[in-house]
C-alpha positions as a Markdown table, in Angstrom:
| # | Residue | x | y | z |
|---|---|---|---|---|
| 1 | Met | -2.2 | 10.8 | 16.7 |
| 2 | Thr | -2.7 | 8.2 | 14.4 |
| 3 | Cys | -1.3 | 6.6 | 11.5 |
| 4 | His | -2.9 | 7.7 | 8.8 |
| 5 | Glu | -0.6 | 6.1 | 5.9 |
| 6 | Ile | -1.4 | 2.5 | 7.0 |
| 7 | Glu | -5.3 | 2.5 | 7.6 |
| 8 | Ala | -5.4 | 4.1 | 4.1 |
| 9 | Leu | -3.0 | 1.4 | 2.9 |
| 10 | Arg | -5.1 | -1.4 | 4.4 |
| 11 | Leu | -8.5 | 0.1 | 2.4 |
| 12 | Gly | -6.5 | 0.6 | -1.0 |
| 13 | Leu | -5.1 | -2.9 | -0.4 |
| 14 | Met | -8.6 | -4.2 | 0.3 |
| 15 | Asn | -10.0 | -2.4 | -3.1 |
| 16 | Ser | -7.0 | -4.3 | -4.7 |
| 17 | Leu | -7.1 | -7.6 | -3.6 |
| 18 | Gly | -11.4 | -7.5 | -3.2 |
| 19 | Val | -11.4 | -7.9 | 0.2 |
| 20 | Asp | -14.9 | -7.5 | 1.4 |
| 21 | Asp | -14.7 | -6.4 | 5.1 |
| 22 | Asp | -17.0 | -4.0 | 6.4 |
| 23 | Ala | -16.1 | -3.9 | 9.9 |
| 24 | Ala | -12.5 | -3.4 | 9.0 |
| 25 | Arg | -13.5 | -0.9 | 6.0 |
| 26 | Lys | -15.7 | 1.1 | 8.6 |
| 27 | His | -12.5 | 1.2 | 11.1 |
| 28 | Ala | -10.2 | 2.3 | 8.8 |
| 29 | Arg | -13.1 | 5.2 | 7.4 |
| 30 | Gln | -13.3 | 6.1 | 11.1 |
| 31 | Glu | -9.6 | 6.6 | 11.6 |
| 32 | Leu | -9.3 | 8.7 | 8.5 |
| 33 | Gly | -12.0 | 10.9 | 9.4 |
| 34 | Glu | -14.3 | 13.0 | 7.3 |
| 35 | Glu | -12.2 | 14.9 | 5.1 |
| 36 | Pro | -8.9 | 13.2 | 4.7 |
| 37 | Asp | -5.4 | 14.6 | 3.2 |
| 38 | Pro | -5.4 | 14.8 | -0.5 |
| 39 | His | -2.9 | 11.6 | -0.5 |
| 40 | Ile | -4.3 | 9.9 | 2.0 |
| 41 | Ala | -7.6 | 9.7 | 0.2 |
| 42 | Ala | -6.0 | 8.7 | -3.0 |
| 43 | Leu | -4.3 | 6.1 | -1.0 |
| 44 | Ala | -7.1 | 4.5 | 0.5 |
| 45 | Asp | -9.3 | 4.7 | -2.7 |
| 46 | Ala | -6.5 | 3.3 | -4.5 |
| 47 | Asp | -8.0 | 0.1 | -6.9 |
| 48 | Thr | -4.8 | -1.4 | -8.0 |
| 49 | Leu | -1.4 | -2.9 | -6.3 |
| 50 | Ala | 0.4 | 0.0 | -8.6 |
| 51 | Asp | -1.8 | 2.4 | -7.4 |
| 52 | Cys | -1.4 | 1.7 | -3.5 |
| 53 | Ala | 2.6 | 1.9 | -4.3 |
| 54 | Arg | 2.4 | 5.2 | -6.1 |
| 55 | His | -0.2 | 7.2 | -3.4 |
| 56 | Leu | 2.3 | 5.2 | -0.7 |
| 57 | Asp | 5.3 | 6.8 | -1.8 |
| 58 | Thr | 3.7 | 10.4 | -2.3 |
| 59 | Ala | 2.3 | 10.0 | 1.5 |
| 60 | Leu | 5.7 | 8.4 | 2.9 |
| 61 | Val | 7.7 | 11.8 | 1.3 |
| 62 | Glu | 5.0 | 13.8 | 3.0 |
| 63 | Leu | 5.5 | 12.1 | 6.4 |
| 64 | Glu | 9.2 | 12.3 | 5.7 |
| 65 | Glu | 9.3 | 16.3 | 5.3 |
| 66 | Glu | 6.7 | 16.6 | 8.4 |
| 67 | Val | 9.6 | 14.1 | 10.5 |
| 68 | Ala | 12.1 | 17.0 | 9.1 |
| 69 | Ala | 9.9 | 19.9 | 10.1 |
| 70 | Thr | 9.8 | 18.8 | 13.2 |
| 71 | Gln | 12.4 | 19.8 | 16.4 |
| 72 | Ser | 13.6 | 16.6 | 18.3 |
| 73 | Asp | 12.0 | 17.9 | 21.7 |
| 74 | Asp | 8.7 | 18.2 | 20.4 |
| 75 | Pro | 6.3 | 15.9 | 22.6 |
| 76 | Ser | 5.2 | 14.4 | 18.5 |
| 77 | Tyr | 8.7 | 13.6 | 17.4 |
| 78 | Asp | 8.9 | 10.1 | 18.9 |
| 79 | Tyr | 5.9 | 9.2 | 17.6 |
| 80 | Leu | 6.3 | 10.8 | 14.2 |
| 81 | Arg | 9.7 | 8.9 | 13.7 |
| 82 | Gly | 7.8 | 5.4 | 15.2 |
| 83 | Arg | 5.0 | 6.0 | 12.3 |
| 84 | Leu | 7.8 | 6.8 | 9.5 |
| 85 | Val | 9.3 | 3.4 | 10.3 |
| 86 | Ala | 6.1 | 1.6 | 10.3 |
| 87 | Val | 5.1 | 2.9 | 6.8 |
| 88 | Arg | 8.6 | 2.2 | 5.2 |
| 89 | Asp | 8.3 | -0.9 | 6.5 |
| 90 | Ala | 4.7 | -1.0 | 4.9 |
| 91 | Glu | 6.4 | 0.1 | 1.8 |
| 92 | Thr | 8.3 | -3.0 | 2.1 |
| 93 | Ala | 5.8 | -5.3 | 2.5 |
| 94 | Leu | 3.9 | -3.8 | -0.6 |
| 95 | Asp | 6.8 | -4.3 | -2.4 |
| 96 | Arg | 7.3 | -8.2 | -1.8 |
| 97 | Val | 3.5 | -8.5 | -2.5 |
| 98 | Arg | 3.6 | -7.3 | -5.8 |
| 99 | Asn | 6.9 | -9.1 | -6.8 |
| 100 | His | 5.3 | -12.2 | -5.7 |
| 101 | Gly | 1.8 | -11.1 | -8.0 |
| 102 | Glu | 4.4 | -10.6 | -10.6 |
| 103 | Ser | 6.5 | -13.9 | -10.2 |
| 104 | Leu | 3.4 | -15.5 | -10.1 |
| 105 | Leu | 2.3 | -13.9 | -13.7 |
| 106 | Glu | 5.7 | -15.2 | -15.1 |
| 107 | Asp | 5.0 | -18.7 | -13.7 |
| 108 | Leu | 1.6 | -18.8 | -15.4 |
| 109 | Gly | 3.3 | -17.5 | -18.3 |
| 110 | Asp | 5.9 | -20.8 | -18.4 |
| 111 | Ser | 2.9 | -23.0 | -17.7 |
| 112 | His | 1.1 | -22.3 | -20.4 |
| 113 | His | 3.9 | -22.1 | -22.9 |
| 114 | Thr | 5.1 | -25.5 | -21.5 |
| 115 | Leu | 1.6 | -26.9 | -21.9 |
| 116 | His | 2.0 | -25.7 | -25.7 |
| 117 | Glu | 5.3 | -27.5 | -26.5 |
| 118 | Ala | 3.9 | -30.4 | -24.8 |
| 119 | Phe | 0.7 | -30.5 | -26.9 |
| 120 | Pro | 0.9 | -28.6 | -29.8 |
| 121 | Val | -2.3 | -26.8 | -31.3 |
| 122 | Asp | -2.3 | -26.6 | -35.1 |
| 123 | Glu | -3.8 | -23.0 | -36.0 |
């Protein structure tokens, strides 16, 4: 068993952030296999942080359903629950990245506004 959600998120983040790491990309693609589930493929191909969040949410819902459908005495149950914790943690981390990015945009807007207040431009 592998944690396709995490590997797909790594790929989506590399796309979104412009990270060009061929070795990491190749490793993640190998983990996902030739034909990943559609929601995993969409997450891996995400181009924006918003797309990553949307596709990760779908993957998380499907993983939650898988955990709920698995009997507690199933040998894979503990791993599935651990995977669920890891994906929820990744979702929280992605939310922090998005919030920091939005905060940076607001700060830049404030700086721009302050600059225009200090040095008005005649139009």
